[in-house]
Amino acid sequence: MKEIINLPVSKIEEEEYHINMGPQHPSTHGVLRLLVSLQGEIVKSLKPHCGYIHRGIEKMCEKDTYPQVIHLTDRMDYLSAHINNHAVCLLVEKALEIEVPERVKYIRTIMDELTRIQSHQLWWSSFGMDLGGLTCFFYGLRDREMILDIWEETTGSRFLQSYNCPGGVMQDIHPNFQKKVHAFIKTFKKKIKDYDRILSGNVIFENRSQGVGILSKEDAISYGVTGPSGRGSGWSCDIRKIEPYSMYGQVHFNEVLRYECDTYSRYMVRMQEMHESMNIIEQLIDNIPAGDHSAKMKAVIKLPAGEYFQRVESARGELDVYVVSDGNKTPYRMKFRTPSFTNLGVLDHISRGMKIADLVAIGASLDLVIPDIDR
Amino acid sequence: MTFNIYDFTSFNRWIDEGLNSIMSPTWALITEMAIIGIVFLLFYAIVGLFLVYAERKVCAFMQNRVGPNRVGPYGIFQTIADFIKLLMKELVYIKDSDKLLFNIAPFIVIIASFMALSAVPFAKGLHAIDFDIGILYVIAVSSLGVVGILLAGWSSNNKYSLIGAMRSGAQIVSYELSVGLSLLTIIVLAGTMQFSEIVEMQRNGWFIFKGHIPAIIAFIVFLIASTAETNRGPFDLAEAESELTAGFHTEYSGIKFAFFFLAEYMNMFLVASIAATVFWGGWMPFHVSGWAGFNTIMDYIPPLVWYFGKTAFIIWLMMLFKWTFPRLRIDQLLTLEWKYLLPINLVNILFMAFLVLMHWHF
Amino acid sequence: MNSFFRYFSDIFHGVKSLLIGMSVTGRYFFSPGQIVTQQYPENRKNLQMFERFKGEVIMLHDINNQHRCNGCGICENNCPNGSIEIISARITGEDGKSKRIIDKHIYHLGMCTFCGLCVKNCPSNALGFGNEFEHAVFDRSKLNKVLNQPGSSIIKGVE
Amino acid sequence: MDNDSLKARILEIVPEAQQEENKQYLTILVPAAKLHDLALKMKSTTDLAFDYLICLSGVDYGKQLAVVYHINSILQKHTVVIKVKTDDRINPSFDTVSDIWRTAEFHEREAYDMFGIRFNNHPDLRRIFLEEDWKGYPLRKDYVDEVNIVEF
Amino acid sequence: MSAESLILFFIVGAFLVGIALLFSSLVPPTSTNSQKAEAYECGIPTEGITWLQFNVGYYLFAIIFLVFDVETVFIFPWAIMMKSMGMTAFIEIIIFFFVLGVGLLYAWKKGALKWE
């Protein structure tokens, strides 16, 4: 009290109001710390502080063999665990010049898209929760449960499956797999209408998200904001289209693009992507060819010396694996270019001049996963 | 048509005379007051605990969940268990906080809701104080609660709390207007501010039917504004948990936190009961003029059931709001009030006045 | 005048969208049959896990208390976290040759990340995943398990 | 643009550049002093138009420390890998490219954090994951970890 | 009961809070340390002063509110008398509302109702 009274008026105005959002904050979905400078309710600038759950995955990779690396990639972006596995497997297969069986490609693609749907479902849930609509959270998680059950039946795990392995997948799909995926798609197509009713069309939601957190296409490219966040700015950055891998070259799907560049458009891109993912799954699920679930691999996988780079489209954006190999069974250097880490960089830029409530909405619309940032 | 089996006036008189016959008038008054105090205290606690339980169950059902189901059958003792737990919690004090204001804040919040409760008529003759300016009194007293919230936020020496308190101040101060004006619409129709008279006037039809269009508009506006005034979602900016963790009561622990919680639910009960009283006839049964048989059957349903039924329905509506909508932003909140609700309200009052003038109401 | 009409159409559409939203939650409120909550400790009896569920790593024993593990140590090498320790012993077989058998197959459940590499790479299919998932214990040391049951021996012909 | 003409164009800008063998992308080793100049031209020249920095990775090659830039052109749809190396392991430094590609800001901080590579003119070069008082740079090959949990 | 008994409700309310606070400050075990007494800011020590001069936006609304709330008080007596006074009251309130409405419109156009 006393200090304020003694302060000269001009001094008080200069003083910025610093407030910490995180590490223990409901809206950061983990342990991200944002040091926000406020003026009233307006965000002047913010500084992200990450590293609270940095586990040094890249360092650990240097000690692990390639099959062992995969279980670590699960733990980067735990919501698109399967896609992360897929990236490493693709890289290893590319380096060894192995052609995986068609069946594997089908399974991997379907699994990838299921991952994308469940990731977006969880994102939708937490987006609703961040905006204060707590019911969304439960609806999203409720429907996500079906995908987790499908996974559990086939891979044995609900969350961090480690299902991919270099050359193929760990186990063949469960006999019930196709039936259950069909059931899921049928159910979810109904449920997603509820999503639209309760949040997408809601006037409060529209006002909260439209015109908030404008990220122009140029900025998106310069900041490397990929994935649905980048596509919400009209940047066609879908690796599934640019450098198709697995079955993506052969299925028909639209790259969802929107041009409003705001939180709403990022939201709508993800909602549309769930439809597209279901579309992809529907094209593949009945046509999984018979065959082996894995290519013949040597017991010890050694990558020829050289440098390899693999891009895949994870649920949050472009996930790249960069490996420098010296011919050993462990990678010499393994770098993951994770989408959340890169997308975090733009948060300061697009949330300036917005309100605290907008900051929460923007953060949610970028769909940051903290372990993906910290690795 | 009078139907007085549920009239509590004689019951009150009986107690009053009985007490006066056995003791001096002063002591009788004191005893009466003690009885009323204890009754209201119990009522307050029971309604508060029940509402917390009800909200948990209601939101659980809306979210495809079961809700509390561990303590007692269907979890009905969950809130009691929570209350005991909170009572046994340590009260944490924050250094550099303004201790006096920090401690006073829960008092103000509770007292404001308590005093506002005193004017609510539960049934004929069953009300503590029947003011002739009942509505004005309730509006005035219930808005005292914002002082408590402001003090709580300010004294905590916490940035989240301070922002929450400021938001809450701007919010409640704004929505105060709409609450007042929407009630005024009905006062124009009723011509009185006394709750008992207002209820009595709805004997042959609730005001929401009598005043038709303007009354319905006023009811909707009142519902929105009162939801905002009780700091409930989608207007829970003061405690916006995804932005300000817990807003103004971030630093409150144990039973002090419980009091803010309790006061929020009691305020919800209060505005619901006012809405029920002013718009939906309070404890008056539902009557359709001309259907004598139907009306008689309705009369047999006790007024307390009518009253609590209507209140519960409005509380349910408010819960439906909270568990459906995302939260508004502070500027949208104020836009809603100043650019939508307030002009609509002003026009609505004129409309109602015109209706009254032309005798177009029923 | 245009903005005047937009003012009212805004209100109309806003209220409409809010009512649509409320219809969703309202519908679920009145259909308690759709509740998805699993009452976990109560439904323990009829809780059926999927057969592939990775609850813990177990060593498969047949009814004669025999397993297929010969203690080759491939699982130990494949484990990324070092959660498997093999303590082998040497015995003299019936033919007089000294051979290696498993003494203790120690499995640190607390360190296991259920990547499945040990099970996948086991050459004699001695390991598998069990469905038990209630692993909570009060003492961390209880998470270190010996997988081969006491008194068990290796199935003939596996080594 | 195919790899050969890309290489020719880059050699035009930086004659000292050398090509490194890589099956996937055209990989070019650039002297550290020319890096910023090259990056600027690569972005601004219309036929190159490298506007998207995919990935920036620090690599410890044993003797040398290197930074590897994977750069992509959205319009021209070509990708190039630019590498800069330094023998200076005590105080390695390169020019920042964060003024050209904003995404480099965070990635350079990561490289600084993990490899100790300084980036000149970087707006906010602090450790990003580790604490400010962390000793050493963990991803370097000569980093000794006193408390290694994996090798218990 | 008469209006004086309001004091009763005041006392009962204060009693309820007071007794619970008393109980809660005496019965539960207490412990203090410097970490516990920190203001909660997501686990990070607070930087700078909390009690700062705050945005004028909040106060602007308070001022507008004050104007309108005082007007509302004037409407209350009119509302009660409306029925009995009839046309006169109606014309009076139209004039009154016109003035109010112009004020609101002015504030609206001036941007005073815009949150900044």
GROMACS .gro file of C-alpha atoms in nm, chain B residues 88-351:
model
  264
  463MET     CA    1  -1.102  -2.881   0.909
  464LYS     CA    2  -0.867  -2.708   0.667
  465GLU     CA    3  -0.606  -2.464   0.773
  466LEU     CA    4  -0.667  -2.097   0.702
  467VAL     CA    5  -0.362  -1.982   0.512
  468TYR     CA    6  -0.263  -1.620   0.534
  469ILE     CA    7  -0.065  -1.456   0.262
  470LYS     CA    8   0.217  -1.228   0.355
  471ASP     CA    9   0.166  -0.864   0.268
  472SER     CA   10  -0.205  -0.919   0.233
  473ASP     CA   11  -0.438  -0.674   0.400
  474LYS     CA   12  -0.541  -0.899   0.686
  475LEU     CA   13  -0.838  -0.697   0.808
  476LEU     CA   14  -1.005  -0.667   0.470
  477PHE     CA   15  -0.903  -1.022   0.389
  478ASN     CA   16  -1.102  -1.145   0.687
  479ILE     CA   17  -1.393  -0.908   0.645
  480ALA     CA   18  -1.464  -1.003   0.286
  481PRO     CA   19  -1.636  -1.338   0.353
  482PHE     CA   20  -1.847  -1.171   0.621
  483ILE     CA   21  -1.975  -0.913   0.377
  484VAL     CA   22  -2.051  -1.167   0.109
  485ILE     CA   23  -2.244  -1.392   0.344
  486ILE     CA   24  -2.425  -1.114   0.528
  487ALA     CA   25  -2.537  -0.957   0.202
  488SER     CA   26  -2.691  -1.279   0.079
  489PHE     CA   27  -2.836  -1.349   0.421
  490MET     CA   28  -3.005  -1.014   0.448
  491ALA     CA   29  -3.141  -1.036   0.098
  492LEU     CA   30  -3.290  -1.370   0.185
  493SER     CA   31  -3.492  -1.212   0.463
  494ALA     CA   32  -3.732  -1.047   0.222
  495VAL     CA   33  -3.819  -1.353   0.019
  496PRO     CA   34  -4.175  -1.479   0.065
  497PHE     CA   35  -4.181  -1.857   0.072
  498ALA     CA   36  -4.554  -1.896   0.121
  499LYS     CA   37  -4.845  -1.691   0.238
  500GLY     CA   38  -4.742  -1.553   0.573
  501LEU     CA   39  -4.411  -1.732   0.558
  502HIS     CA   40  -4.163  -1.454   0.522
  503ALA     CA   41  -3.937  -1.291   0.771
  504ILE     CA   42  -3.985  -0.929   0.676
  505ASP     CA   43  -4.244  -0.798   0.437
  506PHE     CA   44  -4.114  -0.463   0.319
  507ASP     CA   45  -4.325  -0.227   0.121
  508ILE     CA   46  -4.014  -0.161  -0.085
  509GLY     CA   47  -3.920  -0.527  -0.102
  510ILE     CA   48  -3.776  -0.529  -0.452
  511LEU     CA   49  -3.569  -0.219  -0.401
  512TYR     CA   50  -3.441  -0.364  -0.076
  513VAL     CA   51  -3.337  -0.690  -0.234
  514ILE     CA   52  -3.161  -0.516  -0.521
  515ALA     CA   53  -2.980  -0.287  -0.284
  516VAL     CA   54  -2.872  -0.551  -0.035
  517SER     CA   55  -2.772  -0.818  -0.282
  518SER     CA   56  -2.547  -0.576  -0.464
  519LEU     CA   57  -2.353  -0.534  -0.140
  520GLY     CA   58  -2.197  -0.868  -0.217
  521VAL     CA   59  -1.980  -0.708  -0.482
  522VAL     CA   60  -1.809  -0.511  -0.209
  523GLY     CA   61  -1.705  -0.837  -0.052
  524ILE     CA   62  -1.570  -0.965  -0.380
  525LEU     CA   63  -1.380  -0.645  -0.445
  526LEU     CA   64  -1.232  -0.651  -0.097
  527ALA     CA   65  -1.139  -1.016  -0.133
  528GLY     CA   66  -0.962  -0.953  -0.460
  529TRP     CA   67  -0.790  -0.642  -0.346
  530SER     CA   68  -0.673  -0.757  -0.006
  531SER     CA   69  -0.525  -1.086  -0.129
  532ASN     CA   70  -0.217  -0.916  -0.270
  533ASN     CA   71  -0.243  -1.149  -0.564
  534LYS     CA   72  -0.249  -1.037  -0.922
  535TYR     CA   73  -0.505  -1.285  -1.038
  536SER     CA   74  -0.731  -1.187  -0.753
  537LEU     CA   75  -0.696  -0.821  -0.827
  538ILE     CA   76  -0.784  -0.861  -1.192
  539GLY     CA   77  -1.071  -1.085  -1.095
  540ALA     CA   78  -1.200  -0.831  -0.848
  541MET     CA   79  -1.176  -0.549  -1.098
  542ARG     CA   80  -1.361  -0.750  -1.356
  543SER     CA   81  -1.624  -0.844  -1.108
  544GLY     CA   82  -1.667  -0.482  -1.009
  545ALA     CA   83  -1.720  -0.363  -1.364
  546GLN     CA   84  -1.946  -0.657  -1.434
  547ILE     CA   85  -2.176  -0.644  -1.136
  548VAL     CA   86  -2.199  -0.268  -1.146
  549SER     CA   87  -2.315  -0.291  -1.507
  550TYR     CA   88  -2.559  -0.573  -1.470
  551GLU     CA   89  -2.708  -0.415  -1.161
  552LEU     CA   90  -2.885  -0.179  -1.399
  553SER     CA   91  -3.048  -0.447  -1.603
  554VAL     CA   92  -3.162  -0.636  -1.298
  555GLY     CA   93  -3.323  -0.322  -1.166
  556LEU     CA   94  -3.481  -0.218  -1.493
  557SER     CA   95  -3.621  -0.560  -1.575
  558LEU     CA   96  -3.782  -0.575  -1.234
  559LEU     CA   97  -3.911  -0.222  -1.290
  560THR     CA   98  -4.098  -0.347  -1.592
  561ILE     CA   99  -4.302  -0.568  -1.365
  562ILE     CA  100  -4.337  -0.296  -1.103
  563VAL     CA  101  -4.501  -0.082  -1.366
  564LEU     CA  102  -4.751  -0.359  -1.417
  565ALA     CA  103  -4.795  -0.435  -1.050
  566GLY     CA  104  -4.781  -0.086  -0.911
  567THR     CA  105  -4.616  -0.202  -0.593
  568MET     CA  106  -4.283  -0.320  -0.467
  569GLN     CA  107  -4.408  -0.529  -0.180
  570PHE     CA  108  -4.344  -0.897  -0.243
  571SER     CA  109  -4.657  -1.019  -0.070
  572GLU     CA  110  -4.872  -0.786  -0.276
  573ILE     CA  111  -4.696  -0.880  -0.595
  574VAL     CA  112  -4.760  -1.245  -0.528
  575GLU     CA  113  -5.119  -1.174  -0.429
  576MET     CA  114  -5.175  -0.991  -0.755
  577GLN     CA  115  -5.079  -1.300  -0.947
  578ARG     CA  116  -5.362  -1.503  -0.802
  579ASN     CA  117  -5.548  -1.503  -1.131
  580GLY     CA  118  -5.247  -1.531  -1.358
  581TRP     CA  119  -4.874  -1.496  -1.328
  582PHE     CA  120  -4.719  -1.172  -1.440
  583ILE     CA  121  -4.529  -1.341  -1.716
  584PHE     CA  122  -4.868  -1.427  -1.871
  585LYS     CA  123  -5.038  -1.105  -1.769
  586GLY     CA  124  -4.770  -0.886  -1.914
  587HIS     CA  125  -4.711  -1.119  -2.209
  588ILE     CA  126  -4.448  -0.985  -2.452
  589PRO     CA  127  -4.277  -0.718  -2.239
  590ALA     CA  128  -4.290  -0.943  -1.936
  591ILE     CA  129  -4.128  -1.228  -2.124
  592ILE     CA  130  -3.858  -0.996  -2.252
  593ALA     CA  131  -3.807  -0.864  -1.903
  594PHE     CA  132  -3.785  -1.217  -1.769
  595ILE     CA  133  -3.519  -1.314  -2.019
  596VAL     CA  134  -3.323  -1.000  -1.948
  597PHE     CA  135  -3.356  -1.059  -1.577
  598LEU     CA  136  -3.235  -1.414  -1.618
  599ILE     CA  137  -2.927  -1.304  -1.813
  600ALA     CA  138  -2.849  -1.011  -1.588
  601SER     CA  139  -2.899  -1.202  -1.267
  602THR     CA  140  -2.680  -1.484  -1.390
  603ALA     CA  141  -2.416  -1.223  -1.450
  604GLU     CA  142  -2.474  -1.068  -1.112
  605THR     CA  143  -2.422  -1.393  -0.931
  606ASN     CA  144  -2.089  -1.439  -1.110
  607ARG     CA  145  -2.194  -1.761  -1.270
  608GLY     CA  146  -2.092  -1.900  -1.605
  609PRO     CA  147  -2.095  -1.785  -1.880
  610PHE     CA  148  -2.034  -1.466  -1.686
  611ASP     CA  149  -1.788  -1.606  -1.434
  612LEU     CA  150  -1.514  -1.369  -1.537
  613ALA     CA  151  -1.422  -1.286  -1.182
  614GLU     CA  152  -1.311  -1.639  -1.121
  615ALA     CA  153  -1.240  -1.736  -1.482
  616GLU     CA  154  -1.046  -2.044  -1.397
  617SER     CA  155  -0.870  -2.089  -1.728
  618GLU     CA  156  -0.743  -1.732  -1.716
  619LEU     CA  157  -0.711  -1.630  -1.352
  620THR     CA  158  -0.688  -1.974  -1.189
  621ALA     CA  159  -0.955  -1.893  -0.931
  622GLY     CA  160  -0.993  -1.519  -0.962
  623PHE     CA  161  -1.080  -1.324  -0.654
  624HIS     CA  162  -1.078  -1.619  -0.416
  625THR     CA  163  -0.745  -1.762  -0.526
  626GLU     CA  164  -0.588  -1.701  -0.189
  627TYR     CA  165  -0.878  -1.814   0.024
  628SER     CA  166  -0.847  -2.151   0.182
  629GLY     CA  167  -1.062  -2.376   0.389
  630ILE     CA  168  -1.387  -2.245   0.523
  631LYS     CA  169  -1.334  -1.895   0.389
  632PHE     CA  170  -1.332  -2.029   0.040
  633ALA     CA  171  -1.638  -2.231   0.129
  634PHE     CA  172  -1.820  -1.912   0.223
  635PHE     CA  173  -1.757  -1.754  -0.113
  636PHE     CA  174  -1.875  -2.072  -0.270
  637LEU     CA  175  -2.181  -2.083  -0.048
  638ALA     CA  176  -2.262  -1.720  -0.112
  639GLU     CA  177  -2.249  -1.777  -0.486
  640TYR     CA  178  -2.503  -2.054  -0.460
  641MET     CA  179  -2.721  -1.859  -0.218
  642ASN     CA  180  -2.719  -1.565  -0.454
  643MET     CA  181  -2.825  -1.799  -0.727
  644PHE     CA  182  -3.108  -1.923  -0.508
  645LEU     CA  183  -3.199  -1.567  -0.426
  646VAL     CA  184  -3.224  -1.441  -0.782
  647ALA     CA  185  -3.407  -1.755  -0.884
  648SER     CA  186  -3.659  -1.706  -0.607
  649ILE     CA  187  -3.703  -1.341  -0.699
  650ALA     CA  188  -3.758  -1.438  -1.058
  651ALA     CA  189  -4.006  -1.699  -0.945
  652THR     CA  190  -4.183  -1.451  -0.720
  653VAL     CA  191  -4.197  -1.156  -0.953
  654PHE     CA  192  -4.252  -1.326  -1.285
  655TRP     CA  193  -4.394  -1.666  -1.204
  656GLY     CA  194  -4.623  -1.592  -0.917
  657GLY     CA  195  -4.410  -1.710  -0.628
  658TRP     CA  196  -4.604  -1.959  -0.422
  659MET     CA  197  -4.920  -1.900  -0.625
  660PRO     CA  198  -5.045  -2.213  -0.793
  661PHE     CA  199  -5.093  -2.226  -1.167
  662HIS     CA  200  -5.441  -2.115  -1.251
  663VAL     CA  201  -5.628  -2.101  -1.577
  664SER     CA  202  -5.925  -1.871  -1.552
  665GLY     CA  203  -6.248  -2.055  -1.614
  666TRP     CA  204  -6.118  -2.401  -1.535
  667ALA     CA  205  -6.253  -2.416  -1.182
  668GLY     CA  206  -6.186  -2.785  -1.131
  669PHE     CA  207  -5.832  -2.761  -1.256
  670ASN     CA  208  -5.768  -2.459  -1.038
  671THR     CA  209  -5.895  -2.639  -0.730
  672ILE     CA  210  -5.664  -2.930  -0.792
  673MET     CA  211  -5.377  -2.690  -0.832
  674ASP     CA  212  -5.469  -2.524  -0.506
  675TYR     CA  213  -5.422  -2.850  -0.322
  676ILE     CA  214  -5.055  -2.853  -0.411
  677PRO     CA  215  -4.888  -2.676  -0.119
  678PRO     CA  216  -4.751  -2.328  -0.194
  679LEU     CA  217  -4.406  -2.432  -0.075
  680VAL     CA  218  -4.398  -2.695  -0.346
  681TRP     CA  219  -4.497  -2.438  -0.605
  682TYR     CA  220  -4.243  -2.195  -0.477
  683PHE     CA  221  -3.953  -2.437  -0.462
  684GLY     CA  222  -4.054  -2.599  -0.787
  685LYS     CA  223  -4.041  -2.272  -0.974
  686THR     CA  224  -3.719  -2.171  -0.806
  687ALA     CA  225  -3.563  -2.505  -0.883
  688PHE     CA  226  -3.660  -2.477  -1.246
  689ILE     CA  227  -3.500  -2.136  -1.279
  690ILE     CA  228  -3.191  -2.259  -1.099
  691TRP     CA  229  -3.182  -2.548  -1.342
  692LEU     CA  230  -3.198  -2.301  -1.630
  693MET     CA  231  -2.905  -2.110  -1.485
  694MET     CA  232  -2.710  -2.431  -1.450
  695LEU     CA  233  -2.792  -2.513  -1.810
  696PHE     CA  234  -2.643  -2.178  -1.908
  697LYS     CA  235  -2.331  -2.240  -1.713
  698TRP     CA  236  -2.269  -2.588  -1.843
  699THR     CA  237  -2.339  -2.507  -2.205
  700PHE     CA  238  -2.181  -2.177  -2.290
  701PRO     CA  239  -1.823  -2.067  -2.314
  702ARG     CA  240  -1.724  -1.770  -2.106
  703LEU     CA  241  -1.760  -1.417  -2.236
  704ARG     CA  242  -1.473  -1.177  -2.258
  705ILE     CA  243  -1.482  -0.865  -2.044
  706ASP     CA  244  -1.549  -0.630  -2.334
  707GLN     CA  245  -1.818  -0.855  -2.474
  708LEU     CA  246  -1.974  -0.876  -2.134
  709LEU     CA  247  -2.000  -0.501  -2.114
  710THR     CA  248  -2.112  -0.473  -2.474
  711LEU     CA  249  -2.391  -0.716  -2.403
  712GLU     CA  250  -2.506  -0.506  -2.113
  713TRP     CA  251  -2.470  -0.157  -2.248
  714LYS     CA  252  -2.550  -0.211  -2.613
  715TYR     CA  253  -2.809  -0.483  -2.593
  716LEU     CA  254  -2.970  -0.537  -2.256
  717LEU     CA  255  -2.991  -0.176  -2.143
  718PRO     CA  256  -3.152  -0.027  -2.457
  719ILE     CA  257  -3.386  -0.323  -2.485
  720ASN     CA  258  -3.479  -0.277  -2.124
  721LEU     CA  259  -3.552   0.092  -2.158
  722VAL     CA  260  -3.771   0.035  -2.461
  723ASN     CA  261  -3.933  -0.255  -2.285
  724ILE     CA  262  -4.032  -0.041  -1.989
  725LEU     CA  263  -4.193   0.210  -2.222
  726PHE     CA  264  -4.370  -0.073  -2.395
   0.00000   0.00000   0.00000
